[in-house]
PDB file of C-alpha atoms in Angstrom:
ATOM      1  CA  VAL J   1      92.941  97.996  87.294  1.00  0.00           C
ATOM      2  CA  LEU J   2      93.486 101.448  89.352  1.00  0.00           C
ATOM      3  CA  LYS J   3      93.870 101.490  92.891  1.00  0.00           C
ATOM      4  CA  PRO J   4      90.817 103.084  94.841  1.00  0.00           C
ATOM      5  CA  GLY J   5      90.833 106.845  94.562  1.00  0.00           C
ATOM      6  CA  ARG J   6      93.228 106.858  91.579  1.00  0.00           C
ATOM      7  CA  MET J   7      92.667 108.714  88.278  1.00  0.00           C
ATOM      8  CA  LEU J   8      93.914 107.394  84.906  1.00  0.00           C
ATOM      9  CA  ASP J   9      96.248 109.814  83.320  1.00  0.00           C
ATOM     10  CA  PRO J  10      96.747 108.265  79.646  1.00  0.00           C
ATOM     11  CA  ALA J  11      99.599 110.896  78.702  1.00  0.00           C
ATOM     12  CA  ALA J  12     101.773 109.990  81.773  1.00  0.00           C
ATOM     13  CA  LEU J  13     100.793 106.228  81.267  1.00  0.00           C
ATOM     14  CA  ALA J  14     102.077 106.481  77.735  1.00  0.00           C
ATOM     15  CA  ARG J  15     105.394 108.471  78.823  1.00  0.00           C
ATOM     16  CA  HIS J  16     105.855 105.519  81.237  1.00  0.00           C
ATOM     17  CA  CYS J  17     105.555 102.666  78.342  1.00  0.00           C
ATOM     18  CA  VAL J  18     107.864 104.978  76.032  1.00  0.00           C
ATOM     19  CA  ALA J  19     110.248 105.053  78.416  1.00  0.00           C
ATOM     20  CA  ARG J  20     110.326 101.332  79.131  1.00  0.00           C
ATOM     21  CA  ILE J  21     109.454  99.404  75.948  1.00  0.00           C
ATOM     22  CA  ALA J  22     109.852  99.558  72.243  1.00  0.00           C
ATOM     23  CA  ARG J  23     107.441 102.293  70.952  1.00  0.00           C
ATOM     24  CA  TYR J  24     105.495  99.931  68.466  1.00  0.00           C
ATOM     25  CA  LYS J  25     104.616  97.817  71.649  1.00  0.00           C
ATOM     26  CA  VAL J  26     102.919 100.935  73.452  1.00  0.00           C
ATOM     27  CA  PRO J  27      99.046 100.839  73.372  1.00  0.00           C
ATOM     28  CA  LYS J  28      97.376 103.199  71.062  1.00  0.00           C
ATOM     29  CA  GLU J  29      94.737 103.770  73.876  1.00  0.00           C
ATOM     30  CA  PHE J  30      94.157 103.312  77.532  1.00  0.00           C
ATOM     31  CA  PHE J  31      91.039 102.896  79.586  1.00  0.00           C
ATOM     32  CA  SER J  32      90.262 101.767  83.193  1.00  0.00           C
ATOM     33  CA  VAL J  33      87.951  99.180  84.445  1.00  0.00           C
ATOM     34  CA  GLU J  34      86.678  98.632  87.858  1.00  0.00           C
ATOM     35  CA  VAL J  35      87.594  94.827  87.946  1.00  0.00           C
ATOM     36  CA  LEU J  36      89.108  92.734  85.367  1.00  0.00           C
ATOM     37  CA  PRO J  37      86.793  89.771  84.062  1.00  0.00           C
ATOM     38  CA  ARG J  38      88.080  86.485  85.312  1.00  0.00           C
ATOM     39  CA  THR J  39      87.346  82.953  84.679  1.00  0.00           C
ATOM     40  CA  GLY J  40      86.344  80.248  87.504  1.00  0.00           C
ATOM     41  CA  SER J  41      90.186  79.506  87.612  1.00  0.00           C
ATOM     42  CA  GLY J  42      91.320  83.222  87.750  1.00  0.00           C
ATOM     43  CA  LYS J  43      92.435  83.825  84.198  1.00  0.00           C
ATOM     44  CA  ILE J  44      91.676  87.042  82.525  1.00  0.00           C
ATOM     45  CA  GLN J  45      88.910  86.578  79.798  1.00  0.00           C
ATOM     46  CA  LYS J  46      90.434  88.845  76.998  1.00  0.00           C
ATOM     47  CA  HIS J  47      87.438  88.612  74.830  1.00  0.00           C
ATOM     48  CA  LEU J  48      85.462  90.181  77.478  1.00  0.00           C
ATOM     49  CA  LEU J  49      88.064  93.054  77.982  1.00  0.00           C
ATOM     50  CA  ARG J  50      87.793  93.555  74.028  1.00  0.00           C
ATOM     51  CA  ALA J  51      84.011  93.954  74.322  1.00  0.00           C
ATOM     52  CA  LEU J  52      84.202  96.830  76.941  1.00  0.00           C
ATOM     53  CA  LYS J  53      85.636  99.364  74.642  1.00  0.00           C
TER      54      LYS J  53
END
């Protein structure tokens, strides 16, 4: 989730990840959402995130 007024730079985000984690763990693609879908207890609903793609 991006802060208001910020833009997603996929190349910069990928470089940041490559510098800090193993290359095989770096996501192949990035996308931004306004809010993360959460359950009533505050957990992120991963199945709904997958459906956003």
